Amino acid sequence: MRVAALINDTVGTVAKARFSNQDVIAGVILGTGTNAAYIEHVNAIPKWQGLPPKSGEMVINMEWGNFYCSYLPLTEYDHALDVASLNPGEQIFEKIISGMYLGDIVRRVLLKMAEEAEFFGDTVPPKLRIPFILRTPDMSAMHHDTSSDLNVVGKKLRDILEIDNTSLKMRKIVVELCDIVSVRGARLAAAAIFGILRKLGRDTVKAGEKQKSVIALDGGLFEHYTKFRTCMENTLKELMGKEAAETIGIEHSNDGSGIGAALLAASQSQYVGSEES
């Protein structure tokens, strides 16, 4: 077996989406983890050495999951999660916006409420102390519960955390907590996408230009957590402003990583074949 190309899922997403849509300028993964890649002009890359590619462009893999700065709105629950993780001090941005961690942030807040406010009664439910027992898909299901008695919330609390006899008021608080955690993650994801657009000078509408900028997204969090996705898209429009927002498109690039990898491997094989001949 010969390896034709080695890429990550984010670059694959860009490749797959760009193959069918030349307006694609970036790819973002919002799933269990998160990352982004964007298309940059070679003359804007200080580290570039040698001859530029014929297109004059290069894909930049950002690894934005490892982003950290003092302005990130971290809470005591985020710090506790980070300390208990397998990689303390790393992937901080990923730990507050991606599907691996959102559900556990909710669990940690519920645990604090149970310990200090007796939210679930006189005793703390033992299951609440188990890390990652509450997954983000469970959080999403509770967040999207539209039943009058929030039956889904009650069932999740009972089946996963063994918490019985929750009142409607308690269930409403749980939904509100899911909303707070997901909205923070979604708005931060939108801010990061806006940062890419600003870096490329596509955050404003230039006179006489009608350029379209498309962001390709893949990942279960984006695909299945509707409230997260909607909040992210609305926040991006808010940051862009009404006129500039009309030039931005969000495209779901389903299995972009796999298809993109196949496309790049095929193109690289053709290139190598032509060089050898």
PDB file of C-alpha atoms in Angstrom:
ATOM      1  CA  MET A   1       0.000   0.000   0.000  1.00  0.00           C
ATOM      2  CA  ARG A   2       1.229   3.484  -0.852  1.00  0.00           C
ATOM      3  CA  VAL A   3       0.026   6.551   1.070  1.00  0.00           C
ATOM      4  CA  ALA A   4      -0.989   9.173  -1.493  1.00  0.00           C
ATOM      5  CA  ALA A   5      -2.000  11.915   0.928  1.00  0.00           C
ATOM      6  CA  LEU A   6      -2.190  12.455   4.672  1.00  0.00           C
ATOM      7  CA  ILE A   7      -4.754  15.015   5.867  1.00  0.00           C
ATOM      8  CA  ASN A   8      -7.022  15.673   8.819  1.00  0.00           C
ATOM      9  CA  ASP A   9     -10.821  15.841   8.749  1.00  0.00           C
ATOM     10  CA  THR A  10     -10.953  19.641   8.559  1.00  0.00           C
ATOM     11  CA  VAL A  11      -8.752  19.901   5.473  1.00  0.00           C
ATOM     12  CA  GLY A  12     -10.781  17.063   3.964  1.00  0.00           C
ATOM     13  CA  THR A  13     -13.961  19.035   4.574  1.00  0.00           C
ATOM     14  CA  VAL A  14     -12.495  22.043   2.732  1.00  0.00           C
ATOM     15  CA  ALA A  15     -11.397  19.850  -0.167  1.00  0.00           C
ATOM     16  CA  LYS A  16     -14.742  18.103  -0.538  1.00  0.00           C
ATOM     17  CA  ALA A  17     -16.755  21.329  -0.386  1.00  0.00           C
ATOM     18  CA  ARG A  18     -14.365  23.306  -2.610  1.00  0.00           C
ATOM     19  CA  PHE A  19     -14.522  20.571  -5.273  1.00  0.00           C
ATOM     20  CA  SER A  20     -18.168  21.429  -5.974  1.00  0.00           C
ATOM     21  CA  ASN A  21     -18.290  25.045  -4.812  1.00  0.00           C
ATOM     22  CA  GLN A  22     -15.469  27.502  -5.520  1.00  0.00           C
ATOM     23  CA  ASP A  23     -16.991  29.994  -3.071  1.00  0.00           C
ATOM     24  CA  VAL A  24     -15.932  27.807  -0.122  1.00  0.00           C
ATOM     25  CA  ILE A  25     -13.226  29.588   1.847  1.00  0.00           C
ATOM     26  CA  ALA A  26     -13.135  27.551   5.068  1.00  0.00           C
ATOM     27  CA  GLY A  27     -14.117  24.274   6.649  1.00  0.00           C
ATOM     28  CA  VAL A  28     -15.135  23.739  10.262  1.00  0.00           C
ATOM     29  CA  ILE A  29     -15.637  20.574  12.289  1.00  0.00           C
ATOM     30  CA  LEU A  30     -18.151  20.806  15.123  1.00  0.00           C
ATOM     31  CA  GLY A  31     -18.564  17.326  16.498  1.00  0.00           C
ATOM     32  CA  THR A  32     -16.964  15.341  19.301  1.00  0.00           C
ATOM     33  CA  GLY A  33     -14.016  17.683  18.837  1.00  0.00           C
ATOM     34  CA  THR A  34     -13.573  20.865  16.847  1.00  0.00           C
ATOM     35  CA  ASN A  35     -11.133  22.363  14.361  1.00  0.00           C
ATOM     36  CA  ALA A  36     -11.067  24.697  11.374  1.00  0.00           C
ATOM     37  CA  ALA A  37      -9.096  25.239   8.187  1.00  0.00           C
ATOM     38  CA  TYR A  38      -9.239  28.064   5.677  1.00  0.00           C
ATOM     39  CA  ILE A  39      -7.823  28.969   2.274  1.00  0.00           C
ATOM     40  CA  GLU A  40      -5.112  31.614   2.390  1.00  0.00           C
ATOM     41  CA  HIS A  41      -3.074  33.401  -0.279  1.00  0.00           C
ATOM     42  CA  VAL A  42       0.511  32.148  -0.233  1.00  0.00           C
ATOM     43  CA  ASN A  43       1.904  35.688  -0.147  1.00  0.00           C
ATOM     44  CA  ALA A  44       0.167  36.118   3.226  1.00  0.00           C
ATOM     45  CA  ILE A  45       2.025  33.158   4.758  1.00  0.00           C
ATOM     46  CA  PRO A  46       5.353  34.375   6.230  1.00  0.00           C
ATOM     47  CA  LYS A  47       6.629  30.814   6.793  1.00  0.00           C
ATOM     48  CA  TRP A  48       6.165  29.774   3.176  1.00  0.00           C
ATOM     49  CA  GLN A  49       9.382  28.874   1.361  1.00  0.00           C
ATOM     50  CA  GLY A  50       9.974  27.764  -2.186  1.00  0.00           C
ATOM     51  CA  LEU A  51       7.837  28.121  -5.279  1.00  0.00           C
ATOM     52  CA  PRO A  52       4.156  28.899  -4.723  1.00  0.00           C
ATOM     53  CA  PRO A  53       1.507  26.457  -5.932  1.00  0.00           C
ATOM     54  CA  LYS A  54      -0.088  27.248  -9.285  1.00  0.00           C
ATOM     55  CA  SER A  55      -3.291  28.381  -7.582  1.00  0.00           C
ATOM     56  CA  GLY A  56      -1.388  30.806  -5.369  1.00  0.00           C
ATOM     57  CA  GLU A  57      -3.377  29.489  -2.409  1.00  0.00           C
ATOM     58  CA  MET A  58      -2.747  27.164   0.520  1.00  0.00           C
ATOM     59  CA  VAL A  59      -5.024  25.506   3.081  1.00  0.00           C
ATOM     60  CA  ILE A  60      -4.157  26.538   6.646  1.00  0.00           C
ATOM     61  CA  ASN A  61      -4.997  23.983   9.330  1.00  0.00           C
ATOM     62  CA  MET A  62      -5.736  26.092  12.406  1.00  0.00           C
ATOM     63  CA  GLU A  63      -6.068  23.512  15.200  1.00  0.00           C
ATOM     64  CA  TRP A  64      -8.290  26.081  16.867  1.00  0.00           C
ATOM     65  CA  GLY A  65      -9.387  23.628  19.530  1.00  0.00           C
ATOM     66  CA  ASN A  66      -6.151  24.496  21.340  1.00  0.00           C
ATOM     67  CA  PHE A  67      -6.879  28.234  21.308  1.00  0.00           C
ATOM     68  CA  TYR A  68      -6.729  29.984  24.661  1.00  0.00           C
ATOM     69  CA  CYS A  69      -6.738  33.575  25.811  1.00  0.00           C
ATOM     70  CA  SER A  70      -7.689  35.363  29.002  1.00  0.00           C
ATOM     71  CA  TYR A  71     -10.884  36.694  27.400  1.00  0.00           C
ATOM     72  CA  LEU A  72     -12.504  33.266  27.075  1.00  0.00           C
ATOM     73  CA  PRO A  73     -15.500  33.133  29.473  1.00  0.00           C
ATOM     74  CA  LEU A  74     -14.263  30.204  31.554  1.00  0.00           C
ATOM     75  CA  THR A  75     -16.085  29.191  34.722  1.00  0.00           C
ATOM     76  CA  GLU A  76     -15.145  27.082  37.730  1.00  0.00           C
ATOM     77  CA  TYR A  77     -16.796  24.134  35.981  1.00  0.00           C
ATOM     78  CA  ASP A  78     -14.552  24.540  32.939  1.00  0.00           C
ATOM     79  CA  HIS A  79     -11.448  24.702  35.102  1.00  0.00           C
ATOM     80  CA  ALA A  80     -12.508  21.589  37.039  1.00  0.00           C
ATOM     81  CA  LEU A  81     -13.209  19.712  33.807  1.00  0.00           C
ATOM     82  CA  ASP A  82      -9.822  20.721  32.414  1.00  0.00           C
ATOM     83  CA  VAL A  83      -7.928  19.651  35.542  1.00  0.00           C
ATOM     84  CA  ALA A  84      -9.651  16.244  35.499  1.00  0.00           C
ATOM     85  CA  SER A  85      -9.068  15.709  31.772  1.00  0.00           C
ATOM     86  CA  LEU A  86      -6.392  13.583  30.113  1.00  0.00           C
ATOM     87  CA  ASN A  87      -4.711  16.738  28.755  1.00  0.00           C
ATOM     88  CA  PRO A  88      -4.875  19.504  31.393  1.00  0.00           C
ATOM     89  CA  GLY A  89      -4.120  22.956  30.042  1.00  0.00           C
ATOM     90  CA  GLU A  90      -4.614  21.902  26.434  1.00  0.00           C
ATOM     91  CA  GLN A  91      -7.515  22.137  23.962  1.00  0.00           C
ATOM     92  CA  ILE A  92      -9.257  24.746  26.120  1.00  0.00           C
ATOM     93  CA  PHE A  93     -11.411  26.145  23.307  1.00  0.00           C
ATOM     94  CA  GLU A  94     -12.481  22.635  22.349  1.00  0.00           C
ATOM     95  CA  LYS A  95     -13.478  21.915  25.942  1.00  0.00           C
ATOM     96  CA  ILE A  96     -16.056  24.687  25.978  1.00  0.00           C
ATOM     97  CA  ILE A  97     -17.647  24.331  22.533  1.00  0.00           C
ATOM     98  CA  SER A  98     -17.452  20.714  21.365  1.00  0.00           C
ATOM     99  CA  GLY A  99     -19.702  17.700  21.745  1.00  0.00           C
ATOM    100  CA  MET A 100     -17.259  15.744  23.884  1.00  0.00           C
ATOM    101  CA  TYR A 101     -17.620  18.185  26.772  1.00  0.00           C
ATOM    102  CA  LEU A 102     -20.896  20.142  26.728  1.00  0.00           C
ATOM    103  CA  GLY A 103     -22.919  17.413  28.426  1.00  0.00           C
ATOM    104  CA  ASP A 104     -20.341  17.029  31.184  1.00  0.00           C
ATOM    105  CA  ILE A 105     -20.348  20.764  31.856  1.00  0.00           C
ATOM    106  CA  VAL A 106     -24.102  20.493  32.445  1.00  0.00           C
ATOM    107  CA  ARG A 107     -23.508  17.512  34.756  1.00  0.00           C
ATOM    108  CA  ARG A 108     -20.938  19.436  36.769  1.00  0.00           C
ATOM    109  CA  VAL A 109     -23.299  22.365  37.278  1.00  0.00           C
ATOM    110  CA  LEU A 110     -26.113  20.010  38.334  1.00  0.00           C
ATOM    111  CA  LEU A 111     -23.734  18.339  40.796  1.00  0.00           C
ATOM    112  CA  LYS A 112     -22.857  21.697  42.355  1.00  0.00           C
ATOM    113  CA  MET A 113     -26.557  22.544  42.624  1.00  0.00           C
ATOM    114  CA  ALA A 114     -27.241  19.171  44.254  1.00  0.00           C
ATOM    115  CA  GLU A 115     -24.381  19.590  46.738  1.00  0.00           C
ATOM    116  CA  GLU A 116     -24.918  23.208  47.733  1.00  0.00           C
ATOM    117  CA  ALA A 117     -28.629  23.843  47.113  1.00  0.00           C
ATOM    118  CA  GLU A 118     -30.124  20.362  47.578  1.00  0.00           C
ATOM    119  CA  PHE A 119     -31.584  20.713  44.103  1.00  0.00           C
ATOM    120  CA  PHE A 120     -32.497  17.025  43.961  1.00  0.00           C
ATOM    121  CA  GLY A 121     -33.325  16.613  47.648  1.00  0.00           C
ATOM    122  CA  ASP A 122     -31.441  15.791  50.829  1.00  0.00           C
ATOM    123  CA  THR A 123     -28.955  13.460  49.179  1.00  0.00           C
ATOM    124  CA  VAL A 124     -26.744  13.909  46.133  1.00  0.00           C
ATOM    125  CA  PRO A 125     -27.618  11.385  43.396  1.00  0.00           C
ATOM    126  CA  PRO A 126     -24.522   9.103  43.168  1.00  0.00           C
ATOM    127  CA  LYS A 127     -24.655   8.914  39.358  1.00  0.00           C
ATOM    128  CA  LEU A 128     -24.137  12.679  39.177  1.00  0.00           C
ATOM    129  CA  ARG A 129     -20.566  12.161  40.354  1.00  0.00           C
ATOM    130  CA  ILE A 130     -19.630  10.017  37.353  1.00  0.00           C
ATOM    131  CA  PRO A 131     -17.730  12.032  34.697  1.00  0.00           C
ATOM    132  CA  PHE A 132     -19.247  12.063  31.207  1.00  0.00           C
ATOM    133  CA  ILE A 133     -22.262   9.977  32.218  1.00  0.00           C
ATOM    134  CA  LEU A 134     -24.421  12.762  30.756  1.00  0.00           C
ATOM    135  CA  ARG A 135     -23.512  12.940  27.077  1.00  0.00           C
ATOM    136  CA  THR A 136     -24.142  15.876  24.772  1.00  0.00           C
ATOM    137  CA  PRO A 137     -26.791  13.943  22.741  1.00  0.00           C
ATOM    138  CA  ASP A 138     -28.709  13.517  26.029  1.00  0.00           C
ATOM    139  CA  MET A 139     -28.285  17.216  26.754  1.00  0.00           C
ATOM    140  CA  SER A 140     -29.561  18.013  23.261  1.00  0.00           C
ATOM    141  CA  ALA A 141     -32.605  15.771  23.713  1.00  0.00           C
ATOM    142  CA  MET A 142     -33.498  17.574  26.952  1.00  0.00           C
ATOM    143  CA  HIS A 143     -32.884  20.981  25.395  1.00  0.00           C
ATOM    144  CA  HIS A 144     -35.205  20.184  22.489  1.00  0.00           C
ATOM    145  CA  ASP A 145     -38.002  18.775  24.676  1.00  0.00           C
ATOM    146  CA  THR A 146     -41.245  20.506  23.648  1.00  0.00           C
ATOM    147  CA  SER A 147     -43.698  18.391  25.664  1.00  0.00           C
ATOM    148  CA  SER A 148     -45.895  20.272  28.108  1.00  0.00           C
ATOM    149  CA  ASP A 149     -44.530  18.338  31.100  1.00  0.00           C
ATOM    150  CA  LEU A 150     -40.971  18.066  29.748  1.00  0.00           C
ATOM    151  CA  ASN A 151     -41.323  14.309  29.727  1.00  0.00           C
ATOM    152  CA  VAL A 152     -38.035  13.764  27.859  1.00  0.00           C
ATOM    153  CA  VAL A 153     -36.134  15.690  30.533  1.00  0.00           C
ATOM    154  CA  GLY A 154     -37.718  13.622  33.277  1.00  0.00           C
ATOM    155  CA  LYS A 155     -36.936  10.381  31.467  1.00  0.00           C
ATOM    156  CA  LYS A 156     -33.299  11.311  30.856  1.00  0.00           C
ATOM    157  CA  LEU A 157     -32.795  12.275  34.489  1.00  0.00           C
ATOM    158  CA  ARG A 158     -34.387   9.015  35.597  1.00  0.00           C
ATOM    159  CA  ASP A 159     -32.720   6.649  33.120  1.00  0.00           C
ATOM    160  CA  ILE A 160     -29.213   8.157  33.133  1.00  0.00           C
ATOM    161  CA  LEU A 161     -28.811   9.713  36.563  1.00  0.00           C
ATOM    162  CA  GLU A 162     -31.400   7.631  38.473  1.00  0.00           C
ATOM    163  CA  ILE A 163     -33.143  10.789  39.667  1.00  0.00           C
ATOM    164  CA  ASP A 164     -36.865  10.115  40.165  1.00  0.00           C
ATOM    165  CA  ASN A 165     -39.873  12.312  40.875  1.00  0.00           C
ATOM    166  CA  THR A 166     -38.562  15.574  39.436  1.00  0.00           C
ATOM    167  CA  SER A 167     -40.973  18.474  39.406  1.00  0.00           C
ATOM    168  CA  LEU A 168     -41.815  20.505  36.318  1.00  0.00           C
ATOM    169  CA  LYS A 169     -39.989  23.473  37.848  1.00  0.00           C
ATOM    170  CA  MET A 170     -36.829  21.378  38.250  1.00  0.00           C
ATOM    171  CA  ARG A 171     -37.084  20.153  34.672  1.00  0.00           C
ATOM    172  CA  LYS A 172     -37.454  23.722  33.389  1.00  0.00           C
ATOM    173  CA  ILE A 173     -34.269  24.701  35.241  1.00  0.00           C
ATOM    174  CA  VAL A 174     -32.420  21.784  33.636  1.00  0.00           C
ATOM    175  CA  VAL A 175     -33.569  22.943  30.179  1.00  0.00           C
ATOM    176  CA  GLU A 176     -32.450  26.488  30.982  1.00  0.00           C
ATOM    177  CA  LEU A 177     -29.047  25.172  32.032  1.00  0.00           C
ATOM    178  CA  CYS A 178     -28.708  23.243  28.756  1.00  0.00           C
ATOM    179  CA  ASP A 179     -29.587  26.459  26.925  1.00  0.00           C
ATOM    180  CA  ILE A 180     -26.944  28.499  28.775  1.00  0.00           C
ATOM    181  CA  VAL A 181     -24.159  25.991  28.090  1.00  0.00           C
ATOM    182  CA  SER A 182     -25.081  25.465  24.429  1.00  0.00           C
ATOM    183  CA  VAL A 183     -25.558  29.172  23.692  1.00  0.00           C
ATOM    184  CA  ARG A 184     -22.110  29.972  25.074  1.00  0.00           C
ATOM    185  CA  GLY A 185     -20.551  27.275  22.900  1.00  0.00           C
ATOM    186  CA  ALA A 186     -22.483  28.279  19.794  1.00  0.00           C
ATOM    187  CA  ARG A 187     -21.666  31.971  20.135  1.00  0.00           C
ATOM    188  CA  LEU A 188     -17.980  31.254  20.659  1.00  0.00           C
ATOM    189  CA  ALA A 189     -17.964  29.005  17.590  1.00  0.00           C
ATOM    190  CA  ALA A 190     -19.563  31.812  15.580  1.00  0.00           C
ATOM    191  CA  ALA A 191     -16.986  34.307  16.887  1.00  0.00           C
ATOM    192  CA  ALA A 192     -14.177  32.003  15.757  1.00  0.00           C
ATOM    193  CA  ILE A 193     -15.688  31.712  12.269  1.00  0.00           C
ATOM    194  CA  PHE A 194     -16.040  35.487  12.171  1.00  0.00           C
ATOM    195  CA  GLY A 195     -12.332  35.712  13.024  1.00  0.00           C
ATOM    196  CA  ILE A 196     -11.500  33.723   9.881  1.00  0.00           C
ATOM    197  CA  LEU A 197     -13.699  35.966   7.761  1.00  0.00           C
ATOM    198  CA  ARG A 198     -12.064  39.069   9.201  1.00  0.00           C
ATOM    199  CA  LYS A 199      -8.580  37.632   8.593  1.00  0.00           C
ATOM    200  CA  LEU A 200      -9.496  37.138   4.922  1.00  0.00           C
ATOM    201  CA  GLY A 201     -11.102  40.571   4.649  1.00  0.00           C
ATOM    202  CA  ARG A 202     -14.519  39.055   4.015  1.00  0.00           C
ATOM    203  CA  ASP A 203     -16.277  40.503   7.052  1.00  0.00           C
ATOM    204  CA  THR A 204     -17.403  43.583   5.142  1.00  0.00           C
ATOM    205  CA  VAL A 205     -18.966  44.298   1.767  1.00  0.00           C
ATOM    206  CA  LYS A 206     -16.588  46.083  -0.583  1.00  0.00           C
ATOM    207  CA  ALA A 207     -17.952  48.591  -3.054  1.00  0.00           C
ATOM    208  CA  GLY A 208     -18.526  47.087  -6.482  1.00  0.00           C
ATOM    209  CA  GLU A 209     -17.894  43.511  -5.306  1.00  0.00           C
ATOM    210  CA  LYS A 210     -20.418  40.718  -4.900  1.00  0.00           C
ATOM    211  CA  GLN A 211     -18.160  38.028  -3.499  1.00  0.00           C
ATOM    212  CA  LYS A 212     -19.748  35.049  -1.799  1.00  0.00           C
ATOM    213  CA  SER A 213     -18.042  33.354   1.142  1.00  0.00           C
ATOM    214  CA  VAL A 214     -19.169  29.848   2.038  1.00  0.00           C
ATOM    215  CA  ILE A 215     -18.223  28.035   5.246  1.00  0.00           C
ATOM    216  CA  ALA A 216     -18.414  24.232   5.000  1.00  0.00           C
ATOM    217  CA  LEU A 217     -19.347  22.554   8.278  1.00  0.00           C
ATOM    218  CA  ASP A 218     -19.340  18.925   9.309  1.00  0.00           C
ATOM    219  CA  GLY A 219     -19.752  17.056  12.577  1.00  0.00           C
ATOM    220  CA  GLY A 220     -22.530  15.614  14.673  1.00  0.00           C
ATOM    221  CA  LEU A 221     -22.868  18.638  16.945  1.00  0.00           C
ATOM    222  CA  PHE A 222     -23.598  20.913  13.994  1.00  0.00           C
ATOM    223  CA  GLU A 223     -25.751  18.342  12.206  1.00  0.00           C
ATOM    224  CA  HIS A 224     -27.913  17.081  15.071  1.00  0.00           C
ATOM    225  CA  TYR A 225     -27.995  19.783  17.783  1.00  0.00           C
ATOM    226  CA  THR A 226     -30.489  22.106  16.091  1.00  0.00           C
ATOM    227  CA  LYS A 227     -30.572  24.793  18.783  1.00  0.00           C
ATOM    228  CA  PHE A 228     -26.766  24.957  18.829  1.00  0.00           C
ATOM    229  CA  ARG A 229     -26.627  25.270  15.034  1.00  0.00           C
ATOM    230  CA  THR A 230     -29.357  27.919  14.881  1.00  0.00           C
ATOM    231  CA  CYS A 231     -27.740  30.004  17.615  1.00  0.00           C
ATOM    232  CA  MET A 232     -24.366  29.793  15.894  1.00  0.00           C
ATOM    233  CA  GLU A 233     -25.774  30.893  12.547  1.00  0.00           C
ATOM    234  CA  ASN A 234     -27.765  33.756  14.108  1.00  0.00           C
ATOM    235  CA  THR A 235     -24.717  34.937  16.053  1.00  0.00           C
ATOM    236  CA  LEU A 236     -22.610  34.990  12.895  1.00  0.00           C
ATOM    237  CA  LYS A 237     -25.254  37.157  11.207  1.00  0.00           C
ATOM    238  CA  GLU A 238     -25.257  39.423  14.247  1.00  0.00           C
ATOM    239  CA  LEU A 239     -21.474  39.827  14.104  1.00  0.00           C
ATOM    240  CA  MET A 240     -21.440  40.395  10.332  1.00  0.00           C
ATOM    241  CA  GLY A 241     -24.242  42.910  10.168  1.00  0.00           C
ATOM    242  CA  LYS A 242     -27.248  42.632   7.869  1.00  0.00           C
ATOM    243  CA  GLU A 243     -25.582  43.612   4.566  1.00  0.00           C
ATOM    244  CA  ALA A 244     -22.396  41.571   5.001  1.00  0.00           C
ATOM    245  CA  ALA A 245     -24.333  38.569   6.351  1.00  0.00           C
ATOM    246  CA  GLU A 246     -26.056  38.232   2.974  1.00  0.00           C
ATOM    247  CA  THR A 247     -22.685  37.379   1.402  1.00  0.00           C
ATOM    248  CA  ILE A 248     -22.029  34.495   3.824  1.00  0.00           C
ATOM    249  CA  GLY A 249     -23.279  30.966   3.315  1.00  0.00           C
ATOM    250  CA  ILE A 250     -23.221  27.962   5.649  1.00  0.00           C
ATOM    251  CA  GLU A 251     -23.035  24.612   3.866  1.00  0.00           C
ATOM    252  CA  HIS A 252     -23.337  21.208   5.525  1.00  0.00           C
ATOM    253  CA  SER A 253     -20.523  19.103   4.098  1.00  0.00           C
ATOM    254  CA  ASN A 254     -21.694  15.608   5.068  1.00  0.00           C
ATOM    255  CA  ASP A 255     -18.757  13.196   5.442  1.00  0.00           C
ATOM    256  CA  GLY A 256     -16.533  15.943   4.117  1.00  0.00           C
ATOM    257  CA  SER A 257     -13.491  14.429   5.783  1.00  0.00           C
ATOM    258  CA  GLY A 258     -13.785  11.053   4.041  1.00  0.00           C
ATOM    259  CA  ILE A 259     -14.789  12.308   0.612  1.00  0.00           C
ATOM    260  CA  GLY A 260     -12.241  15.133   0.758  1.00  0.00           C
ATOM    261  CA  ALA A 261      -9.468  12.694   1.650  1.00  0.00           C
ATOM    262  CA  ALA A 262     -10.410  10.511  -1.330  1.00  0.00           C
ATOM    263  CA  LEU A 263     -10.417  13.516  -3.681  1.00  0.00           C
ATOM    264  CA  LEU A 264      -7.020  14.723  -2.502  1.00  0.00           C
ATOM    265  CA  ALA A 265      -5.532  11.235  -2.681  1.00  0.00           C
ATOM    266  CA  ALA A 266      -6.832  10.870  -6.242  1.00  0.00           C
ATOM    267  CA  SER A 267      -5.493  14.260  -7.333  1.00  0.00           C
ATOM    268  CA  GLN A 268      -2.125  13.604  -5.695  1.00  0.00           C
ATOM    269  CA  SER A 269      -1.887  10.221  -7.413  1.00  0.00           C
ATOM    270  CA  GLN A 270      -2.546  11.884 -10.774  1.00  0.00           C
ATOM    271  CA  TYR A 271       0.118  14.486 -10.044  1.00  0.00           C
ATOM    272  CA  VAL A 272       2.692  11.868  -9.061  1.00  0.00           C
ATOM    273  CA  GLY A 273       1.820   9.808 -12.132  1.00  0.00           C
ATOM    274  CA  SER A 274       2.370  12.728 -14.465  1.00  0.00           C
ATOM    275  CA  GLU A 275       5.678  13.567 -12.775  1.00  0.00           C
ATOM    276  CA  GLU A 276       6.927   9.967 -13.147  1.00  0.00           C
ATOM    277  CA  SER A 277       5.967   9.815 -16.807  1.00  0.00           C
TER     278      SER A 277
END
